Phi, psi and omega in degrees: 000111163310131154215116180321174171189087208258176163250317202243169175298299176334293174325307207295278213315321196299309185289326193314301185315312192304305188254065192269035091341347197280134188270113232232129217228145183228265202278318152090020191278334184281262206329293186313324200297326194282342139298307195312316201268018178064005179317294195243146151222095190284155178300315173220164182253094134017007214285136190244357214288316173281355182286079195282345149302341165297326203281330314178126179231140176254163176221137172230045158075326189259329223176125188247161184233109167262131194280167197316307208279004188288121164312162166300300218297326169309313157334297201292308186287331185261320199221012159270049191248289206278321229208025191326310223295297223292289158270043140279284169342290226279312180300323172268016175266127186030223204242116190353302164278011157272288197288035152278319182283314214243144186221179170311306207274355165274330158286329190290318180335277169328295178074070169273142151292335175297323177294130181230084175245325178326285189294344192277329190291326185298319151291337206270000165142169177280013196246007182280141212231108169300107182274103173249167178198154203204172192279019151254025181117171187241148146226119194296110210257155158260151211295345213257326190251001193283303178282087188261348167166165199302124172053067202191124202221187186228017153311131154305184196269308191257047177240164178246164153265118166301273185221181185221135188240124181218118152330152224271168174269158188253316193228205194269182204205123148207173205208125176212154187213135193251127169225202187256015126210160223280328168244160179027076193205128199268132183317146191262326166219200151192173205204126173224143139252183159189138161295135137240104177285322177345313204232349183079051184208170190238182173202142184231136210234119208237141147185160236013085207185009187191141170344307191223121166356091210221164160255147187276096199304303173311297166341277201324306184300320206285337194289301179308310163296319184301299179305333183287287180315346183241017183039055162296334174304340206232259222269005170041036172260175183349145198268328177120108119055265169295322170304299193286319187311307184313283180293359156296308190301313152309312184287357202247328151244045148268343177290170177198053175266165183262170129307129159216186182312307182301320213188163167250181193268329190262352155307327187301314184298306186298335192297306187316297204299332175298309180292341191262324168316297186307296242259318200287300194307313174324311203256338168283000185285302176282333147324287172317278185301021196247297197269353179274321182313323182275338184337000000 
């Protein structure tokens, strides 16, 4: 087994063309296990580790641009401001030293359905944006085109991920996950949201709970007419009973899970329908103290 070692990005891109088989390994929370336990053995090994732009993050006030390597604990500590959906998703990953380690861009790498970073990116809008690249140039993958089938993303062989360009949030953000205990645990389901009051529109994030990550669209949609048409956005007021019932009811048959170790297919639907009643009430909760504070 070859192991790469660049100093700089140019380099990275350069060994990536040279190998693209070779596996690029950061925070290495994904990666060591699927060596430990022999799931993959790559020709060669990455290390990005000296790449210190990867670690790195901007806010341009529209748009934070996160570099592949920021760990979550920096999320958590840095951008929950900027990033609510995210850094909650962040707060439930493994163990303090995984969120030391571990970052977005080795979960989108993996494209696990299980990963959770997924619904929050996935909620936080259509404008959430993959930087990937390679020595023929950069391209921006949309987050909605990223996930293409179980642990299967839509990079090319010889590209990397740079950064994730996510919108800065307009509104509340929430994110929840059921695992068989409270730490270090692969989601048995999850659930990300969000308001965007900006554009009038919400956004949601299902995961592990389907093939890939998704959004629940029918939600999205019926949620969206409901606020427009009863002008809630502007008087905030009660969303209503049927209203919350309803899009639990959506989200829940947007899911296509299986049985597993983790979970049966029709708990996972139920948790879903739950996470989403809660999730929805939480941040329309917050909402309301939001537009009465600015009244």
């Amino acid at each position: 087994m070859e192991f790469l070692r660049p100093a700089t990005w140019d380099e990275a891109l350069a060994a990536k063309a040279e190998y693209p088989t070779a596996l690029p390994i950061a925070g290495g929370t994904d990666v060591m296990v699927e060596l430990n336990f022999d799931v993959h053995r790559p020709s060669a090994i990455l290390d990005l580790n000296r790449i210190t732009e990867l670690t790195q993050w901007s806010n341009d006030g529209a748009v934070v641009r996160l570099g592949a390597s920021v760990p979550y604990a920096r999320i958590i500590d840095e951008l929950s401001g900027p990033l609510p959906g995210l850094a909650l998703a962040a707060h439930t990953v493994g163990s303090p030293q995984i969120r030391n380690r571990g970052g977005v861009g080795g979960n989108l790498g993996a494209a696990s359905p299980a990963g959770d970073s997924h619904p929050a990116l996935l909620a936080a809008g259509r404008d959430v944006l993959v930087e990937a690249a390679s020595v023929r140039g950069t391209r921006l993958i949309p987050i909605d085109d990223f996930y293409v089938g179980v642990k299967r993303n839509s990079l090319e062989a010889d590209e990397l991920i740079r950064a994730v360009r996510i919108p800065v949030a307009d509104g509340p953000q929430q994110f929840s996950k059921i695992g068989t205990r409270n730490a270090m645990v692969i989601a048995v389901c999850a659930f990300g949201f969000a308001l965007h009051p900006k554009n009038g529109t919400v956004g949601t994030g299902i995961g592990s709970a389907a093939p890939t990550p998704r959004r629940a669209v029918e939600a999205e949609e019926y949620l969206r007419g409901v606020l427009a048409e009863r002008g809630l956005w502007e008087s905030g007021d009660l969303l209503g009973a049927e209203v919350v019932q309803r899009f639990g009811e959506l989200v829940k048959a947007a899911a296509s899970p299986i049985d597993d170790v983790r979970g049966t297919a029709d708990y996972r639907r139920h948790a879903l329908a739950v996470m989403a009643r809660r999730t929805l009430t939480w941040t329309w909760n917050d909402y309301r103290k939001q537009i009465r504070s600015a009244a």
